[in-house]
Each structure stands twice: as structure tokens, then as C-alpha cells.
Amino acid sequence: MTAPHSRLHLLFAASALLAWLQPLSGCAAPDPTPDEALRSAFPDQAAAVLSVGPGFLRSGGGLERAAAGRRGGVVARLPSDGSGEILFSLDGGEALRVREVGAEGEAMLADRAVAYRRAGGSSFWTATPAGVEE
């Protein structure tokens, strides 16, 4: 027969071990999506990034402004992966290719914007009447 204080020590040790292991169990809440994080951190400004313009559509391995029929100026094509090239097509057939430093992972549609993960948060691209804006 075990003494009552030994059972108490055993119960305390088991409880402490379970409490220590619980964070490792994978039961933590998932990371918020980029738009949820933006709305939480900047509730008064989030709509100006996420809910303006015509939005984007997935097209041919990238993303383009949803509104068709815009004439003149620059047309931007965002990559399906943040590490890819952003293609700016200019009037006259010329093109400019750039990369966003630090952007990574799959492009995520976040309301009407596109989000890419990066260290410390996310970058957002919004469709504007003139093209796109980060």
C-alpha cells in the first residue's frame, strides 16, 4: 500500500509533466490568415487595403486585376508564389520584371487584395483604378 503523501507527489509530478507537454501536442490555435491579422492589428485601416478596387483573379499561374477593359498604362501580373516575378507590361509591348524581397509562399486572396507571407507579417497588393499598389 502506498502512503497518501506518495500518491500526492505522483499526482503532482504527472500533472506537471502533462502541463509541460501540452504546448507540444499541436493543440494550439492556428495562425491567423493575413487578412485576419491585418483586421486585428489595424481595424480602422484594414478595409482600405482589403476591400477596395475590383480585386484579383487567378489566371495562367498568376493573379491579375479582376476588372477588364482598362485602357493604357501599366498592367501588372502578380506571381502565384511570393518568390516569383511580378510582371509589369507597358504600352508598346515592353515589360518590366521585379521581385519583392522577402515575400514567400503561395499568393493568398484576402478579400479583394492579394497577400504574401514575409518575416514579421504579410505584404498586401490592392487593385486600383491605375493598376496595383503594395
PDB file of C-alpha atoms in Angstrom:
ATOM      1  CA  MET A   1       0.000   0.000   0.000  1.00  0.00           C
ATOM      2  CA  THR A   2       1.300   3.441  -0.935  1.00  0.00           C
ATOM      3  CA  ALA A   3       1.377   6.244   1.577  1.00  0.00           C
ATOM      4  CA  PRO A   4      -1.089   9.129   0.866  1.00  0.00           C
ATOM      5  CA  HIS A   5       1.724  11.682   0.515  1.00  0.00           C
ATOM      6  CA  SER A   6       3.463   9.455  -2.108  1.00  0.00           C
ATOM      7  CA  ARG A   7       0.265   9.401  -4.181  1.00  0.00           C
ATOM      8  CA  LEU A   8       0.056  13.157  -3.895  1.00  0.00           C
ATOM      9  CA  HIS A   9       3.657  13.519  -5.126  1.00  0.00           C
ATOM     10  CA  LEU A  10       2.949  11.135  -8.014  1.00  0.00           C
ATOM     11  CA  LEU A  11      -0.214  13.046  -8.963  1.00  0.00           C
ATOM     12  CA  PHE A  12       1.647  16.362  -8.797  1.00  0.00           C
ATOM     13  CA  ALA A  13       4.515  15.021 -10.950  1.00  0.00           C
ATOM     14  CA  ALA A  14       2.086  13.631 -13.552  1.00  0.00           C
ATOM     15  CA  SER A  15       0.157  16.927 -13.654  1.00  0.00           C
ATOM     16  CA  ALA A  16       3.347  18.930 -14.056  1.00  0.00           C
ATOM     17  CA  LEU A  17       4.518  16.654 -16.881  1.00  0.00           C
ATOM     18  CA  LEU A  18       1.186  16.974 -18.713  1.00  0.00           C
ATOM     19  CA  ALA A  19       1.200  20.751 -18.305  1.00  0.00           C
ATOM     20  CA  TRP A  20       4.740  20.898 -19.696  1.00  0.00           C
ATOM     21  CA  LEU A  21       3.908  18.642 -22.682  1.00  0.00           C
ATOM     22  CA  GLN A  22       0.587  20.297 -23.610  1.00  0.00           C
ATOM     23  CA  PRO A  23       2.105  23.061 -25.801  1.00  0.00           C
ATOM     24  CA  LEU A  24       3.872  20.356 -27.802  1.00  0.00           C
ATOM     25  CA  SER A  25       0.640  18.480 -28.523  1.00  0.00           C
ATOM     26  CA  GLY A  26      -0.324  20.576 -31.554  1.00  0.00           C
ATOM     27  CA  CYS A  27      -3.498  21.824 -29.922  1.00  0.00           C
ATOM     28  CA  ALA A  28      -2.502  25.468 -30.243  1.00  0.00           C
ATOM     29  CA  ALA A  29      -4.744  27.772 -32.214  1.00  0.00           C
ATOM     30  CA  PRO A  30      -3.767  28.064 -35.887  1.00  0.00           C
ATOM     31  CA  ASP A  31      -2.005  31.191 -37.080  1.00  0.00           C
ATOM     32  CA  PRO A  32      -4.472  33.814 -38.290  1.00  0.00           C
ATOM     33  CA  THR A  33      -4.772  34.357 -42.022  1.00  0.00           C
ATOM     34  CA  PRO A  34      -3.069  37.522 -43.309  1.00  0.00           C
ATOM     35  CA  ASP A  35      -6.383  39.393 -43.617  1.00  0.00           C
ATOM     36  CA  GLU A  36      -7.440  38.344 -40.086  1.00  0.00           C
ATOM     37  CA  ALA A  37      -4.098  39.562 -38.721  1.00  0.00           C
ATOM     38  CA  LEU A  38      -4.434  42.900 -40.554  1.00  0.00           C
ATOM     39  CA  ARG A  39      -8.004  43.423 -39.335  1.00  0.00           C
ATOM     40  CA  SER A  40      -6.940  42.598 -35.780  1.00  0.00           C
ATOM     41  CA  ALA A  41      -3.858  44.850 -35.774  1.00  0.00           C
ATOM     42  CA  PHE A  42      -5.329  47.760 -37.771  1.00  0.00           C
ATOM     43  CA  PRO A  43      -9.135  47.569 -37.614  1.00  0.00           C
ATOM     44  CA  ASP A  44      -9.656  51.153 -38.809  1.00  0.00           C
ATOM     45  CA  GLN A  45      -7.327  50.852 -41.823  1.00  0.00           C
ATOM     46  CA  ALA A  46      -7.839  47.234 -42.948  1.00  0.00           C
ATOM     47  CA  ALA A  47     -10.798  47.981 -45.236  1.00  0.00           C
ATOM     48  CA  ALA A  48      -8.687  50.494 -47.201  1.00  0.00           C
ATOM     49  CA  VAL A  49      -6.323  47.637 -48.091  1.00  0.00           C
ATOM     50  CA  LEU A  50      -8.638  44.627 -48.286  1.00  0.00           C
ATOM     51  CA  SER A  51     -11.955  45.939 -49.582  1.00  0.00           C
ATOM     52  CA  VAL A  52     -11.178  48.426 -52.350  1.00  0.00           C
ATOM     53  CA  GLY A  53     -10.877  48.076 -56.087  1.00  0.00           C
ATOM     54  CA  PRO A  54     -12.031  45.290 -58.364  1.00  0.00           C
ATOM     55  CA  GLY A  55      -9.925  42.575 -56.741  1.00  0.00           C
ATOM     56  CA  PHE A  56      -7.873  39.877 -58.437  1.00  0.00           C
ATOM     57  CA  LEU A  57      -8.453  36.660 -60.363  1.00  0.00           C
ATOM     58  CA  ARG A  58      -6.149  33.664 -60.711  1.00  0.00           C
ATOM     59  CA  SER A  59      -5.051  33.445 -64.316  1.00  0.00           C
ATOM     60  CA  GLY A  60      -2.390  31.338 -66.028  1.00  0.00           C
ATOM     61  CA  GLY A  61      -0.217  30.689 -62.983  1.00  0.00           C
ATOM     62  CA  GLY A  62      -0.508  34.197 -61.570  1.00  0.00           C
ATOM     63  CA  LEU A  63      -3.002  36.832 -60.485  1.00  0.00           C
ATOM     64  CA  GLU A  64      -4.381  39.774 -62.445  1.00  0.00           C
ATOM     65  CA  ARG A  65      -6.807  42.591 -61.728  1.00  0.00           C
ATOM     66  CA  ALA A  66     -10.390  41.350 -61.988  1.00  0.00           C
ATOM     67  CA  ALA A  67     -11.602  44.377 -63.959  1.00  0.00           C
ATOM     68  CA  ALA A  68     -11.095  44.060 -67.671  1.00  0.00           C
ATOM     69  CA  GLY A  69     -11.204  46.771 -70.271  1.00  0.00           C
ATOM     70  CA  ARG A  70      -8.840  49.290 -68.685  1.00  0.00           C
ATOM     71  CA  ARG A  71      -7.005  51.155 -71.427  1.00  0.00           C
ATOM     72  CA  GLY A  72      -3.461  52.394 -71.430  1.00  0.00           C
ATOM     73  CA  GLY A  73      -0.943  52.480 -68.653  1.00  0.00           C
ATOM     74  CA  VAL A  74       0.675  49.539 -66.922  1.00  0.00           C
ATOM     75  CA  VAL A  75      -0.802  46.062 -66.493  1.00  0.00           C
ATOM     76  CA  ALA A  76       0.571  44.057 -63.568  1.00  0.00           C
ATOM     77  CA  ARG A  77       0.616  40.288 -63.166  1.00  0.00           C
ATOM     78  CA  LEU A  78       1.388  39.042 -59.654  1.00  0.00           C
ATOM     79  CA  PRO A  79       3.096  35.663 -59.191  1.00  0.00           C
ATOM     80  CA  SER A  80       1.318  32.649 -57.701  1.00  0.00           C
ATOM     81  CA  ASP A  81       4.280  32.337 -55.303  1.00  0.00           C
ATOM     82  CA  GLY A  82       5.789  35.286 -53.437  1.00  0.00           C
ATOM     83  CA  SER A  83       9.300  34.399 -54.558  1.00  0.00           C
ATOM     84  CA  GLY A  84       8.276  34.725 -58.219  1.00  0.00           C
ATOM     85  CA  GLU A  85       8.480  37.691 -60.574  1.00  0.00           C
ATOM     86  CA  ILE A  86       5.950  40.490 -60.744  1.00  0.00           C
ATOM     87  CA  LEU A  87       5.445  41.333 -64.412  1.00  0.00           C
ATOM     88  CA  PHE A  88       4.570  44.888 -65.407  1.00  0.00           C
ATOM     89  CA  SER A  89       3.502  45.048 -69.067  1.00  0.00           C
ATOM     90  CA  LEU A  90       3.830  48.516 -70.559  1.00  0.00           C
ATOM     91  CA  ASP A  91       2.103  50.106 -73.527  1.00  0.00           C
ATOM     92  CA  GLY A  92       4.115  49.370 -76.632  1.00  0.00           C
ATOM     93  CA  GLY A  93       4.865  45.777 -75.629  1.00  0.00           C
ATOM     94  CA  GLU A  94       7.739  46.395 -73.243  1.00  0.00           C
ATOM     95  CA  ALA A  95       7.837  44.581 -69.907  1.00  0.00           C
ATOM     96  CA  LEU A  96       9.470  45.075 -66.541  1.00  0.00           C
ATOM     97  CA  ARG A  97      10.086  42.154 -64.171  1.00  0.00           C
ATOM     98  CA  VAL A  98      10.739  42.669 -60.460  1.00  0.00           C
ATOM     99  CA  ARG A  99      10.776  40.552 -57.314  1.00  0.00           C
ATOM    100  CA  GLU A 100       9.504  41.543 -53.906  1.00  0.00           C
ATOM    101  CA  VAL A 101      12.335  41.000 -51.416  1.00  0.00           C
ATOM    102  CA  GLY A 102      11.260  38.748 -48.557  1.00  0.00           C
ATOM    103  CA  ALA A 103       7.907  37.642 -49.966  1.00  0.00           C
ATOM    104  CA  GLU A 104       7.381  33.897 -49.865  1.00  0.00           C
ATOM    105  CA  GLY A 105       4.790  31.180 -50.177  1.00  0.00           C
ATOM    106  CA  GLU A 106       1.583  30.873 -52.120  1.00  0.00           C
ATOM    107  CA  ALA A 107      -0.322  34.024 -53.029  1.00  0.00           C
ATOM    108  CA  MET A 108      -3.475  34.222 -50.925  1.00  0.00           C
ATOM    109  CA  LEU A 109      -6.617  36.030 -51.956  1.00  0.00           C
ATOM    110  CA  ALA A 110      -7.537  38.175 -48.956  1.00  0.00           C
ATOM    111  CA  ASP A 111     -10.928  39.720 -49.685  1.00  0.00           C
ATOM    112  CA  ARG A 112     -10.121  41.889 -52.759  1.00  0.00           C
ATOM    113  CA  ALA A 113      -6.360  42.002 -52.108  1.00  0.00           C
ATOM    114  CA  VAL A 114      -3.527  39.508 -52.609  1.00  0.00           C
ATOM    115  CA  ALA A 115      -1.296  38.638 -49.659  1.00  0.00           C
ATOM    116  CA  TYR A 116       2.165  37.101 -49.490  1.00  0.00           C
ATOM    117  CA  ARG A 117       3.755  35.950 -46.251  1.00  0.00           C
ATOM    118  CA  ARG A 118       7.025  37.566 -45.195  1.00  0.00           C
ATOM    119  CA  ALA A 119       9.078  37.725 -41.998  1.00  0.00           C
ATOM    120  CA  GLY A 120       7.085  39.546 -39.340  1.00  0.00           C
ATOM    121  CA  GLY A 121       3.771  39.531 -41.221  1.00  0.00           C
ATOM    122  CA  SER A 122       2.443  39.817 -44.749  1.00  0.00           C
ATOM    123  CA  SER A 123       2.550  42.148 -47.722  1.00  0.00           C
ATOM    124  CA  PHE A 124      -0.687  43.082 -49.470  1.00  0.00           C
ATOM    125  CA  TRP A 125      -1.348  44.098 -53.073  1.00  0.00           C
ATOM    126  CA  THR A 126      -4.515  46.021 -53.935  1.00  0.00           C
ATOM    127  CA  ALA A 127      -6.064  46.600 -57.363  1.00  0.00           C
ATOM    128  CA  THR A 128      -6.507  50.327 -58.031  1.00  0.00           C
ATOM    129  CA  PRO A 129      -8.007  52.238 -60.978  1.00  0.00           C
ATOM    130  CA  ALA A 130      -4.454  52.879 -62.224  1.00  0.00           C
ATOM    131  CA  GLY A 131      -3.121  49.334 -61.736  1.00  0.00           C
ATOM    132  CA  VAL A 132      -1.886  47.786 -58.496  1.00  0.00           C
ATOM    133  CA  GLU A 133      -0.409  49.075 -55.254  1.00  0.00           C
ATOM    134  CA  GLU A 134       1.501  47.362 -52.452  1.00  0.00           C
TER     135      GLU A 134
END
